[in-house]
Coordinates of C-alpha atoms and ligand atoms in Angstrom, one line a residue:
M8 CA -0.5 0.3 -0.5
A9 CA 1.7 3.8 -0.7
V10 CA 1.3 5.3 2.1
R11 CA 2.8 8.8 2.3
T12 CA 3.0 11.9 5.0
L13 CA 1.0 15.0 4.3
S14 CA -0.2 17.9 4.9
H15 CA -3.7 19.3 6.8
V16 CA -4.6 21.7 4.3
D17 CA -3.9 19.2 1.6
V18 CA -6.2 16.6 3.0
Y19 CA -8.8 18.9 3.5
A20 CA -8.5 21.8 1.7
G21 CA -11.4 20.2 -1.5
Y22 CA -13.2 18.6 1.6
P23 CA -14.1 20.8 5.2
E24 CA -17.1 19.6 6.7
K25 CA -14.4 15.8 6.3
K26 CA -12.8 17.7 9.3
V27 CA -15.4 18.6 11.3
T28 CA -17.3 15.4 10.8
L29 CA -13.6 13.8 12.7
Y30 CA -13.8 16.3 15.1
M31 CA -17.3 15.2 16.1
L32 CA -16.1 11.9 16.0
M33 CA -13.6 12.3 18.1
L34 CA -15.2 13.6 20.4
G35 CA -17.3 11.4 20.8
F36 CA -14.7 9.0 21.5
F37 CA -12.7 10.1 23.6
A38 CA -16.3 10.9 26.0
L39 CA -17.1 7.5 25.8
L40 CA -13.1 6.5 26.6
L41 CA -13.3 8.5 30.2
G42 CA -17.2 7.0 30.2
T43 CA -16.5 3.6 29.8
F44 CA -14.0 3.9 32.2
F45 CA -15.6 3.4 34.8
G46 CA -18.0 0.4 33.4
P47 CA -15.5 -2.8 33.8
L48 CA -15.1 -0.8 37.7
Q49 CA -20.0 -1.0 38.6
A50 CA -19.2 -4.1 36.6
L51 CA -17.1 -5.2 39.6
N52 CA -19.1 -3.5 41.8
Y53 CA -22.1 -6.3 41.0
G54 CA -20.1 -9.5 41.1
G55 CA -19.2 -8.0 44.8
I56 CA -15.3 -6.0 44.8
D57 CA -15.1 -2.4 45.6
A58 CA -12.9 -0.9 42.9
Y59 CA -14.0 2.2 44.1
P60 CA -11.2 3.3 47.0
L61 CA -8.4 2.8 45.0
L62 CA -9.4 6.1 42.6
K63 CA -10.1 8.4 45.7
P64 CA -8.9 11.1 45.6
L65 CA -9.4 11.7 42.2
V66 CA -13.4 10.2 42.5
Q67 CA -15.0 10.7 45.2
S68 CA -17.7 7.5 45.1
Y69 CA -19.3 4.9 43.1
Y70 CA -21.9 6.9 42.4
Q71 CA -19.6 9.9 40.5
G72 CA -18.0 6.9 38.9
L73 CA -22.1 5.8 37.8
T74 CA -23.2 9.6 36.8
L75 CA -20.3 10.0 35.3
H76 CA -20.8 6.8 33.1
G77 CA -24.0 7.7 32.2
V78 CA -23.9 11.0 31.2
L79 CA -20.2 10.5 28.4
N80 CA -22.0 7.4 27.4
A81 CA -25.1 8.1 26.9
I82 CA -26.1 11.3 26.2
I83 CA -22.9 13.3 25.2
F84 CA -21.4 10.0 23.1
T85 CA -24.3 8.5 21.2
Q86 CA -24.6 12.5 20.1
L87 CA -22.2 13.6 19.3
F88 CA -22.3 10.5 16.7
A89 CA -25.9 11.2 15.4
Q90 CA -23.8 14.9 15.0
A91 CA -20.8 13.4 13.2
L92 CA -22.9 10.4 11.2
L93 CA -26.1 11.4 10.5
V94 CA -25.0 15.3 8.6
Y95 CA -22.4 14.2 6.8
L96 CA -23.8 11.2 5.2
P97 CA -26.4 12.8 3.6
A98 CA -24.3 16.0 2.4
R99 CA -21.7 13.4 0.9
E100 CA -25.0 11.2 0.1
L101 CA -26.3 15.0 -2.0
R102 CA -22.4 15.9 -3.2
M103 CA -23.5 19.1 -1.3
R104 CA -21.7 21.3 1.5
P105 CA -23.5 21.7 4.4
N106 CA -23.5 25.3 5.4
M107 CA -19.4 25.3 6.8
T108 CA -19.7 28.2 9.4
L109 CA -22.8 26.6 11.8
A110 CA -21.3 22.8 11.2
W111 CA -18.2 24.3 13.6
I112 CA -20.5 26.6 15.8
S113 CA -21.9 23.2 16.4
W114 CA -19.3 21.7 17.4
W115 CA -18.0 24.5 19.5
M116 CA -21.2 24.4 21.3
A117 CA -20.6 20.8 22.2
F118 CA -17.3 21.2 22.9
I119 CA -18.6 24.2 25.5
G120 CA -21.3 22.7 26.6
L121 CA -19.5 19.5 27.4
G122 CA -16.7 21.3 29.3
I123 CA -19.1 23.4 31.0
A124 CA -20.7 20.8 32.8
A125 CA -17.5 18.7 33.0
I126 CA -16.1 20.3 35.8
P127 CA -18.8 20.2 38.5
L128 CA -19.6 16.9 37.7
L129 CA -15.2 15.8 38.4
G130 CA -15.9 18.0 41.1
N131 CA -18.4 15.4 42.7
A132 CA -20.5 18.8 42.4
A133 CA -24.0 16.7 40.7
T134 CA -23.5 13.5 41.4
V135 CA -27.3 13.5 40.5
L136 CA -27.2 10.4 38.1
Y137 CA -27.4 10.7 34.1
T138 CA -31.6 10.7 34.9
F139 CA -30.7 14.3 37.3
Y140 CA -34.1 13.6 38.7
P141 CA -34.9 16.6 40.8
P142 CA -34.9 17.4 44.1
L143 CA -31.7 15.5 43.5
K144 CA -30.3 19.0 43.2
G145 CA -26.6 19.5 41.0
H146 CA -24.4 23.0 40.5
W147 CA -25.7 25.2 38.0
A148 CA -23.1 24.8 35.8
F149 CA -24.1 21.5 34.8
Y150 CA -27.8 22.0 33.8
V151 CA -26.3 25.2 32.2
G152 CA -23.5 23.4 30.0
A153 CA -25.8 19.7 29.2
A154 CA -28.5 22.5 27.7
I155 CA -25.2 24.0 25.7
F156 CA -24.4 20.7 24.4
V157 CA -28.4 19.6 24.2
L158 CA -28.7 22.8 22.3
S159 CA -25.3 22.2 19.7
S160 CA -27.7 19.1 18.4
Y161 CA -29.9 22.0 16.9
V162 CA -27.7 23.2 14.6
S163 CA -27.3 20.2 13.4
I164 CA -31.4 19.6 12.9
Y165 CA -31.3 22.6 10.4
L166 CA -28.2 21.4 8.6
V167 CA -30.1 18.4 6.9
L168 CA -33.0 20.5 6.8
D169 CA -31.0 23.6 5.2
L170 CA -29.3 20.8 2.6
W171 CA -32.2 18.6 1.7
R172 CA -34.4 22.3 0.4
R173 CA -31.1 23.2 -1.5
W174 CA -31.5 19.4 -2.5
K175 CA -35.6 19.5 -3.3
R176 CA -35.0 23.3 -4.5
A177 CA -32.6 21.8 -7.8
N178 CA -34.4 18.5 -7.9
P179 CA -37.8 19.4 -8.0
G180 CA -40.5 16.7 -7.1
K181 CA -37.5 13.6 -7.0
I182 CA -38.5 11.5 -4.2
T183 CA -35.4 11.9 -1.3
P184 CA -32.5 9.8 -1.6
L185 CA -32.4 7.0 1.5
V186 CA -29.5 8.4 3.5
T187 CA -30.7 12.0 3.4
Y188 CA -34.7 10.7 3.0
L189 CA -33.6 8.3 6.6
S190 CA -31.2 11.2 8.5
L191 CA -34.3 13.8 7.8
T192 CA -37.2 11.5 10.3
H193 CA -34.8 11.3 12.7
W194 CA -33.4 14.4 13.3
L195 CA -36.6 16.3 12.7
M196 CA -38.1 12.8 15.6
W197 CA -35.3 14.4 17.8
F198 CA -36.5 17.7 17.2
L199 CA -40.1 16.9 18.4
A200 CA -38.5 14.9 20.9
S201 CA -36.7 17.4 22.7
L202 CA -38.7 19.5 24.1
G203 CA -39.1 18.2 27.1
L204 CA -35.5 18.1 28.2
V205 CA -35.1 21.7 27.1
V206 CA -38.5 22.7 29.0
E207 CA -37.0 20.9 32.1
V208 CA -32.9 22.2 31.5
A209 CA -34.0 25.0 30.8
V210 CA -37.3 26.2 32.5
F211 CA -37.2 24.4 36.1
L212 CA -33.8 23.5 36.6
I213 CA -31.5 26.2 35.6
P214 CA -33.5 28.7 37.7
W215 CA -33.7 26.7 40.3
S216 CA -29.9 25.5 40.9
L217 CA -29.8 29.3 40.5
G218 CA -32.2 30.0 43.7
L219 CA -34.5 31.8 41.1
I220 CA -37.0 29.6 41.5
E221 CA -38.3 27.9 45.7
G222 CA -38.7 24.5 44.5
V223 CA -39.6 22.3 41.4
D224 CA -42.1 20.0 41.0
P225 CA -40.5 16.2 41.2
L226 CA -43.4 15.0 38.7
L227 CA -43.5 17.1 36.1
S228 CA -40.0 17.2 35.9
R229 CA -39.6 13.0 35.8
T230 CA -42.0 13.5 33.7
L231 CA -40.5 16.2 30.7
F232 CA -37.5 14.0 31.5
W233 CA -38.8 11.1 30.6
Y234 CA -41.4 12.7 27.5
T235 CA -37.0 12.5 26.3
G236 CA -36.2 10.5 27.9
H237 CA -37.5 7.4 26.1
P238 CA -37.3 8.4 22.3
I239 CA -33.6 9.3 23.3
V240 CA -33.2 5.5 22.8
Y241 CA -34.5 6.0 19.4
F242 CA -31.8 9.1 19.1
W243 CA -29.4 6.9 19.6
L244 CA -31.1 3.2 17.9
L245 CA -31.3 5.6 14.5
P246 CA -27.9 6.5 13.4
A247 CA -27.6 2.7 13.8
Y248 CA -30.0 1.9 11.2
V249 CA -28.2 4.1 9.2
V250 CA -25.8 2.4 9.3
A251 CA -27.4 -1.2 9.1
Y252 CA -30.0 0.1 6.2
T253 CA -27.6 2.1 4.0
I254 CA -23.8 0.7 4.9
L255 CA -23.7 -2.9 6.2
P256 CA -25.4 -5.1 3.2
K257 CA -22.6 -3.2 1.2
V258 CA -19.9 -4.2 3.2
A259 CA -21.4 -7.6 3.3
G260 CA -21.4 -7.8 -0.2
G261 CA -24.8 -7.5 -0.9
K262 CA -27.5 -5.1 -1.9
L263 CA -30.1 -4.2 0.4
I264 CA -33.8 -6.0 -0.1
S265 CA -35.8 -2.4 0.2
D266 CA -35.3 0.5 -0.1
P267 CA -39.4 1.8 0.9
L268 CA -38.9 -0.4 4.4
A269 CA -36.3 1.1 5.0
R270 CA -37.9 4.7 4.3
L271 CA -41.6 3.4 6.3
A272 CA -39.8 1.8 8.9
F273 CA -37.7 5.0 10.3
L274 CA -41.1 7.2 9.6
L275 CA -43.2 4.8 12.1
F276 CA -40.1 5.5 14.4
L277 CA -40.9 9.5 13.7
L278 CA -44.6 8.7 14.2
F279 CA -44.1 6.6 17.4
S280 CA -40.9 7.5 19.0
V281 CA -42.1 10.2 21.0
P282 CA -46.2 9.8 22.7
V283 CA -45.1 6.8 25.0
G284 CA -42.6 8.1 27.8
F285 CA -44.8 7.0 30.6
H286 CA -44.1 3.6 30.3
H287 CA -40.9 5.0 32.4
Q288 CA -43.6 5.6 34.8
F289 CA -45.5 2.9 35.6
A290 CA -44.9 3.4 39.6
D291 CA -45.6 7.2 39.8
P292 CA -47.7 8.1 42.0
G293 CA -50.0 11.4 39.9
I294 CA -50.8 10.0 36.6
S295 CA -53.5 7.5 35.7
S296 CA -53.5 4.2 35.0
G297 CA -55.4 5.4 31.6
W298 CA -52.9 7.4 30.2
K299 CA -50.7 4.6 31.6
F300 CA -51.9 2.8 29.7
F301 CA -52.7 4.8 26.5
H302 CA -48.9 5.1 26.4
T303 CA -48.3 1.3 26.6
V304 CA -50.2 1.0 23.1
L305 CA -48.5 3.2 21.7
T306 CA -45.6 1.8 23.2
L307 CA -46.3 -1.5 21.5
M308 CA -46.4 0.2 18.0
V309 CA -42.9 0.3 18.0
A310 CA -42.2 -2.7 17.6
V311 CA -43.7 -2.6 14.2
P312 CA -41.0 -1.2 13.1
S313 CA -38.9 -3.1 14.8
L314 CA -39.6 -6.2 13.3
M315 CA -39.5 -4.2 9.8
T316 CA -36.1 -4.0 10.7
A317 CA -34.8 -7.0 11.2
F318 CA -37.3 -8.6 7.9
T319 CA -35.0 -6.2 6.2
L320 CA -31.4 -6.8 7.5
A321 CA -31.3 -10.6 7.6
A322 CA -33.0 -11.0 4.0
S323 CA -30.6 -8.0 3.0
L324 CA -27.6 -10.6 4.4
E325 CA -28.5 -13.5 3.1
N326 CA -28.6 -12.0 -0.4
A327 CA -24.9 -11.0 0.5
G328 CA -24.5 -13.8 1.8
R329 CA -25.5 -16.0 -1.1
A330 CA -23.7 -13.5 -3.4
R331 CA -20.6 -14.4 -2.0
G332 CA -21.7 -18.5 -2.7
G333 CA -23.4 -19.5 0.3
K334 CA -25.4 -22.6 -0.5
G335 CA -28.2 -24.1 1.1
L336 CA -30.1 -23.0 4.8
L337 CA -27.1 -21.5 6.4
G338 CA -24.4 -22.2 4.2
W339 CA -24.7 -18.0 3.1
I340 CA -23.9 -17.3 7.3
R341 CA -20.2 -18.4 6.9
A342 CA -19.6 -17.0 3.9
L343 CA -19.9 -13.4 4.9
P344 CA -17.1 -11.0 5.8
W345 CA -16.5 -12.7 9.2
G346 CA -13.1 -11.0 9.1
N347 CA -14.0 -7.9 8.6
P348 CA -13.8 -5.6 12.2
V349 CA -16.5 -3.2 9.9
F350 CA -18.8 -5.8 9.2
L351 CA -18.0 -7.5 13.1
G352 CA -18.9 -4.0 14.9
P353 CA -22.8 -3.6 13.2
T354 CA -23.7 -7.2 12.5
L355 CA -23.0 -8.7 16.7
G356 CA -24.9 -5.7 17.1
L357 CA -27.6 -6.7 15.4
I358 CA -27.8 -10.3 17.1
S359 CA -28.0 -8.3 20.7
F360 CA -30.5 -6.4 19.7
I361 CA -32.8 -9.7 19.1
P362 CA -33.1 -10.7 23.1
G363 CA -32.6 -7.2 24.1
G364 CA -35.3 -5.8 22.1
A365 CA -37.2 -9.4 23.7
G366 CA -37.1 -7.7 27.2
G367 CA -38.2 -4.6 26.5
F368 CA -41.8 -6.7 25.4
V369 CA -41.2 -7.9 29.6
N370 CA -40.5 -3.4 30.4
A371 CA -43.2 -2.4 28.4
S372 CA -45.8 -4.9 30.2
F373 CA -47.5 -3.0 33.2
P374 CA -47.7 -6.2 35.3
L375 CA -44.0 -7.6 34.7
N376 CA -43.2 -3.9 34.7
Q377 CA -43.3 -4.4 38.2
V378 CA -41.4 -8.1 39.2
I379 CA -37.9 -5.7 37.3
H380 CA -38.9 -2.1 37.9
N381 CA -35.2 -0.5 38.9
T382 CA -33.5 -3.4 39.2
T383 CA -30.3 -4.6 37.1
W384 CA -32.4 -6.6 34.9
I385 CA -32.9 -2.7 33.2
V386 CA -29.1 -1.8 33.2
G387 CA -28.9 -5.3 31.2
H388 CA -31.2 -4.8 28.5
F389 CA -30.3 -1.7 26.9
H390 CA -26.6 -2.8 27.3
L391 CA -27.4 -4.7 24.8
Q392 CA -29.2 -2.0 23.0
V393 CA -27.2 0.9 23.1
A394 CA -24.0 -0.1 25.3
T395 CA -24.1 -3.2 22.3
M396 CA -26.2 -2.6 19.5
V397 CA -25.6 1.6 19.2
T398 CA -22.3 1.8 20.0
M399 CA -21.0 -2.1 18.4
S400 CA -22.4 0.1 14.9
A401 CA -20.2 3.3 16.1
M402 CA -17.6 1.0 16.1
G403 CA -18.5 -0.5 13.0
A404 CA -18.0 2.6 11.1
A405 CA -15.3 5.2 12.8
F406 CA -13.3 2.1 11.5
F407 CA -14.7 3.1 7.9
L408 CA -14.8 6.3 9.1
I409 CA -11.5 7.6 10.3
P410 CA -9.7 5.7 7.4
H411 CA -12.6 7.6 5.3
L412 CA -12.1 10.8 6.8
T413 CA -8.8 11.2 7.2
R414 CA -6.9 8.5 4.7
K415 CA -4.9 7.6 7.4
P416 CA -5.3 3.7 7.0
L417 CA -6.5 1.8 9.7
V418 CA -4.1 0.7 12.3
G419 CA -4.0 -3.2 14.3
I420 CA -6.7 -4.9 12.0
G421 CA -6.3 -7.8 14.3
Y422 CA -7.3 -5.3 17.8
A423 CA -10.0 -4.0 15.9
R424 CA -11.3 -7.7 14.9
A425 CA -11.1 -9.1 18.6
S426 CA -12.4 -6.2 20.0
Q427 CA -16.1 -6.5 17.9
W428 CA -16.1 -9.9 19.3
L429 CA -14.9 -9.5 23.0
W430 CA -17.5 -6.3 23.8
F431 CA -19.7 -9.1 22.1
I432 CA -19.3 -11.3 24.4
G433 CA -18.3 -9.6 27.1
M434 CA -22.0 -7.5 27.0
N435 CA -24.0 -10.4 26.2
L436 CA -22.0 -12.2 29.8
M437 CA -22.9 -9.2 31.6
G438 CA -26.8 -8.4 29.6
F439 CA -27.9 -12.4 31.4
A440 CA -25.7 -11.7 34.6
L441 CA -27.9 -8.5 35.2
H442 CA -31.6 -9.9 33.4
W443 CA -30.7 -12.6 35.7
M444 CA -30.2 -10.7 38.6
G445 CA -33.1 -8.6 37.9
Y446 CA -34.9 -11.4 37.7
L447 CA -34.0 -12.0 42.1
G448 CA -34.9 -8.4 43.0
V449 CA -31.2 -7.1 42.5
P450 CA -31.8 -3.8 42.3
R451 CA -29.7 -1.3 40.6
R452 CA -27.7 1.4 41.0
A453 CA -26.5 0.7 44.6
H454 CA -23.6 0.4 46.0
I455 CA -24.2 -3.4 46.8
S456 CA -20.2 -4.4 47.0
E457 CA -20.2 -2.4 50.7
V458 CA -22.6 -5.5 51.0
A459 CA -22.5 -7.8 49.4
S460 CA -23.2 -11.1 51.8
Q461 CA -27.2 -9.8 50.9
Y462 CA -26.9 -10.8 47.9
Q463 CA -25.4 -15.0 48.0
G464 CA -28.9 -16.3 45.9
A465 CA -27.4 -14.5 42.8
A466 CA -24.2 -15.1 43.4
P467 CA -23.1 -17.3 40.3
F468 CA -24.9 -14.6 38.2
M469 CA -22.2 -12.2 40.2
A470 CA -19.4 -13.9 40.0
L471 CA -20.4 -13.4 35.5
N472 CA -20.7 -9.5 36.2
A473 CA -17.2 -9.1 37.4
I474 CA -15.5 -11.6 34.4
S475 CA -17.7 -10.1 31.5
G476 CA -16.7 -6.7 33.1
V477 CA -12.6 -7.8 32.7
I478 CA -13.7 -9.1 28.7
L479 CA -15.4 -5.5 28.6
F480 CA -12.0 -3.7 29.6
V481 CA -9.6 -5.5 27.1
A482 CA -12.9 -5.1 24.5
A483 CA -12.4 -1.2 25.3
G484 CA -8.5 -1.5 25.2
F485 CA -8.7 -3.2 21.5
F486 CA -10.7 -0.8 20.2
F487 CA -9.4 2.9 21.3
Y488 CA -5.8 2.1 21.3
V489 CA -7.5 1.0 17.2
I490 CA -9.1 4.2 17.1
F491 CA -6.7 6.6 18.4
A492 CA -3.3 4.9 16.7
T493 CA -4.9 5.4 13.7
A494 CA -6.5 9.4 13.8
L495 CA -3.3 10.6 15.6
Q496 CA -0.6 8.4 13.0
N497 CA 1.5 10.1 10.5
R498 CA 1.1 8.2 7.6
R499 CA -1.8 9.2 5.1
L500 CA -2.4 7.3 1.6
P501 CA -2.8 9.5 -1.6
E502 CA -5.7 10.8 -2.6
A503 CA -6.6 8.8 -5.7
Q504 CA -7.3 5.7 -2.6
T505 CA -9.5 8.0 0.0
P506 CA -11.4 4.6 1.5
E507 CA -15.1 5.4 -0.6
I508 CA -18.1 5.3 2.2
P509 CA -19.1 1.9 1.4
F510 CA -22.9 3.6 0.5
T511 CA -24.7 0.3 0.1
E512 CA -27.1 -0.1 -3.9
V513 CA -30.8 -1.3 -3.7
V514 CA -32.7 -4.3 -5.1
S515 CA -35.9 -3.1 -5.2
G516 CA -35.9 0.8 -4.7
P517 CA -38.4 3.6 -4.2
E518 CA -39.1 4.7 -8.2
G519 CA -42.8 4.4 -8.5
N520 CA -43.4 2.9 -5.3
R521 CA -46.6 4.6 -4.2
V522 CA -45.4 3.8 -0.4
A523 CA -41.7 5.9 -0.8
Q524 CA -44.1 9.0 -2.8
L525 CA -46.5 8.7 0.8
T526 CA -43.9 8.9 3.4
D527 CA -42.1 11.5 1.7
R528 CA -44.3 13.9 2.3
V529 CA -42.4 14.8 5.2
G530 CA -43.6 18.2 6.1
F531 CA -48.0 16.3 7.1
W532 CA -46.0 13.6 8.9
F533 CA -44.5 15.4 11.1
A534 CA -47.8 17.2 11.9
V535 CA -49.2 13.7 12.8
A536 CA -46.1 13.2 14.4
V537 CA -47.1 16.6 16.8
I538 CA -50.8 15.1 16.7
L539 CA -49.9 11.9 17.8
I540 CA -48.2 14.5 21.5
V541 CA -50.4 16.4 22.0
V542 CA -52.9 13.9 22.4
A543 CA -51.1 11.8 24.6
Y544 CA -49.4 14.0 27.0
G545 CA -51.6 17.4 26.2
L546 CA -54.0 16.2 29.3
P547 CA -51.7 15.0 31.9
L548 CA -49.1 17.7 31.1
I549 CA -52.1 20.7 31.1
Q550 CA -53.0 18.8 34.5
M551 CA -49.5 18.8 36.2
F552 CA -48.9 23.0 35.2
T553 CA -51.6 23.7 37.1
S554 CA -50.8 21.9 39.7
L555 CA -47.5 22.3 41.1
N556 CA -46.4 20.1 44.1
P557 CA -43.0 22.4 44.0
V558 CA -40.1 20.3 46.5
P559 CA -36.8 21.8 47.7
G560 CA -34.2 20.6 46.3
M561 CA -31.4 17.9 48.2
R562 CA -27.3 16.5 47.7
L563 CA -27.5 13.4 49.5
W564 CA -23.8 12.6 48.3
Ligands
LIG17 C1 -16.7 -1.5 29.6 C2 -18.3 -2.0 29.4 C3 -19.5 -1.3 30.0 C4 -19.6 -2.1 31.4 C5 -18.7 -3.2 31.9 C6 -20.2 -0.9 32.0 C7 -21.5 -2.0 33.2 C8 -22.8 -1.3 33.5 C9 -23.0 -1.1 34.2 C10 -23.4 -3.2 35.7 C11 -23.9 -1.1 34.7 C12 -25.3 -0.2 35.8 C13 -24.8 0.8 37.5 C14 -25.7 0.6 39.0 O1 -27.1 0.1 38.0 O2 -25.3 1.2 40.0 C15 -23.7 0.4 34.2 C16 -24.9 1.6 34.1 C17 -24.6 2.1 32.9 N1 -24.4 2.5 31.7 FE1 -22.5 0.5 31.4 N2 -21.1 -0.9 31.0 C18 -20.2 -0.7 29.9 C19 -20.2 0.6 28.8 C20 -21.4 1.5 28.4 C21 -21.7 2.0 27.7 C22 -20.6 1.5 25.9 C23 -23.0 2.8 27.8 C24 -23.9 3.8 26.6 C25 -23.1 4.3 25.6 C26 -23.5 2.6 29.0 C27 -24.4 3.1 29.2 C28 -24.6 3.4 30.3 C29 -26.4 4.4 31.2 C30 -26.5 4.9 30.6 C31 -26.4 3.1 32.5 C32 -27.4 3.9 34.0 C33 -26.2 4.7 34.9 C34 -27.2 5.3 35.5 O3 -28.4 4.9 36.3 O4 -27.4 6.5 36.2 N3 -22.7 1.7 29.4 N4 -22.7 0.4 33.0
LIG18 CU1 -38.2 3.4 27.3

């Protein structure tokens, strides 16, 4: 491979959007690096081993570590990955440049917001976990930093809307290209979804933490939080789906089976992601069971696009395996490119998504939820989703995106491969153990290594947890070595050898397809989504806003 050293100027001269994308991506992985560091310590805690005293005086308590873990991984990393991928891919697909001034403004807002929030987090002044439920009261800088960080995503929303509008003007009557359509629906969904968090933080938590108002209403705050807190999981998930629909089939050596099905799945996410948050509040008094039931029904609607995705992707992978010469009922599976880390990440993530999704039905079911509420079951569930499916898709994407953006060839492909297998094995073991422990009643968010003898019935699963923590520590080490060694090396490929984005082709396209045409009426569907939200949340929110029960804040750490 011809490799030489080039200056930065040469690399980004023709494509300034590559540089801002790289900065978004690497900032996101840096957050993941710090956040993930605590994961194995938490897994050891749930194995009865307390490693936190080793971190003193840097980290004061288990709960400070847990807050850093949740915030950096689930809020910071996920948003930055979406901002990197789902602005850059549509721009590449449409062959258009996003507004570069705004693109940099979004990066700086994310960076500054993160910096402001980091001070109280690292200083143990905002150990409120990533859900920051009032009346737990963190330092105002945490809420202000988080708000600036989240608002940076609004700039990304605008960037993609602007790309799309410019393209539509230049191509009247044509159907939006697939990657752009999926990105656009993702950002519109996030715009609707994020409003709860924005109101909670801007109207209540910031004034409260600054001492401008005396108290906040815990029920209203929790409701606003979960208004965003459920669809935020789709905000994390849909970038992974974009990889799975529009990149993975090509990497596997085949084609996407159906473009209109992909559009329809994303449209259903736009409609049904938001009006469902009460399923996180089954145990909250103050919301009638009628509304909880209504949200449960809408929650189960999300199974439709999820199962459509499972079917379309499995069929696309079979198409790829057969195109590679795989024969028989299962021979196509063997024929897939299991040695390619770009393939491994999203594919192993998707496999983990099957038990993860099945567990979601238990969470969403009113009576079963009572058994596993606030136990480690929930932690097991969402690690198979966000920490496996979403994170592994991002890892797989990094393996092609960093070389594409920088022209630096991937370093340590063996480590890259091993990182994906180990992450998959570690997360599935941990997911299994945490589910089972939750079923036995072990609480989540608990420093249980201090009282491990209380949980002797769960001992075998606790041991499994500790083992998976060690496996995941090694997996993370391999992964971060690969991406940082790749990004920080001096070697670059010549321009002619720039690795391309592996956009997939499709078997059945959108041309002349009625469903695809209907889904393209984005403004109409956006209005339908708004109506659904008003129906599901209007009355309960009016009730809560008109009967506030403000309480003062507390600091429990
Ligand atoms: C080395 C990998 C990881 C390990 C071993 C790990 C382990 C754990 C454990 C055991 C908990 C439960 C702590 C408790 O309830 O007291 C936890 C919580 C959590 N993890 Fe991870 N995790 C890892 C990576 C990730 C990743 C990549 C994400 C997201 C992208 C993530 C998101 C979360 C979130 C949101 C929580 C909940 C925090 C809270 O309850 O406030 N984790 N993790
Ligand atoms: Cu939910």
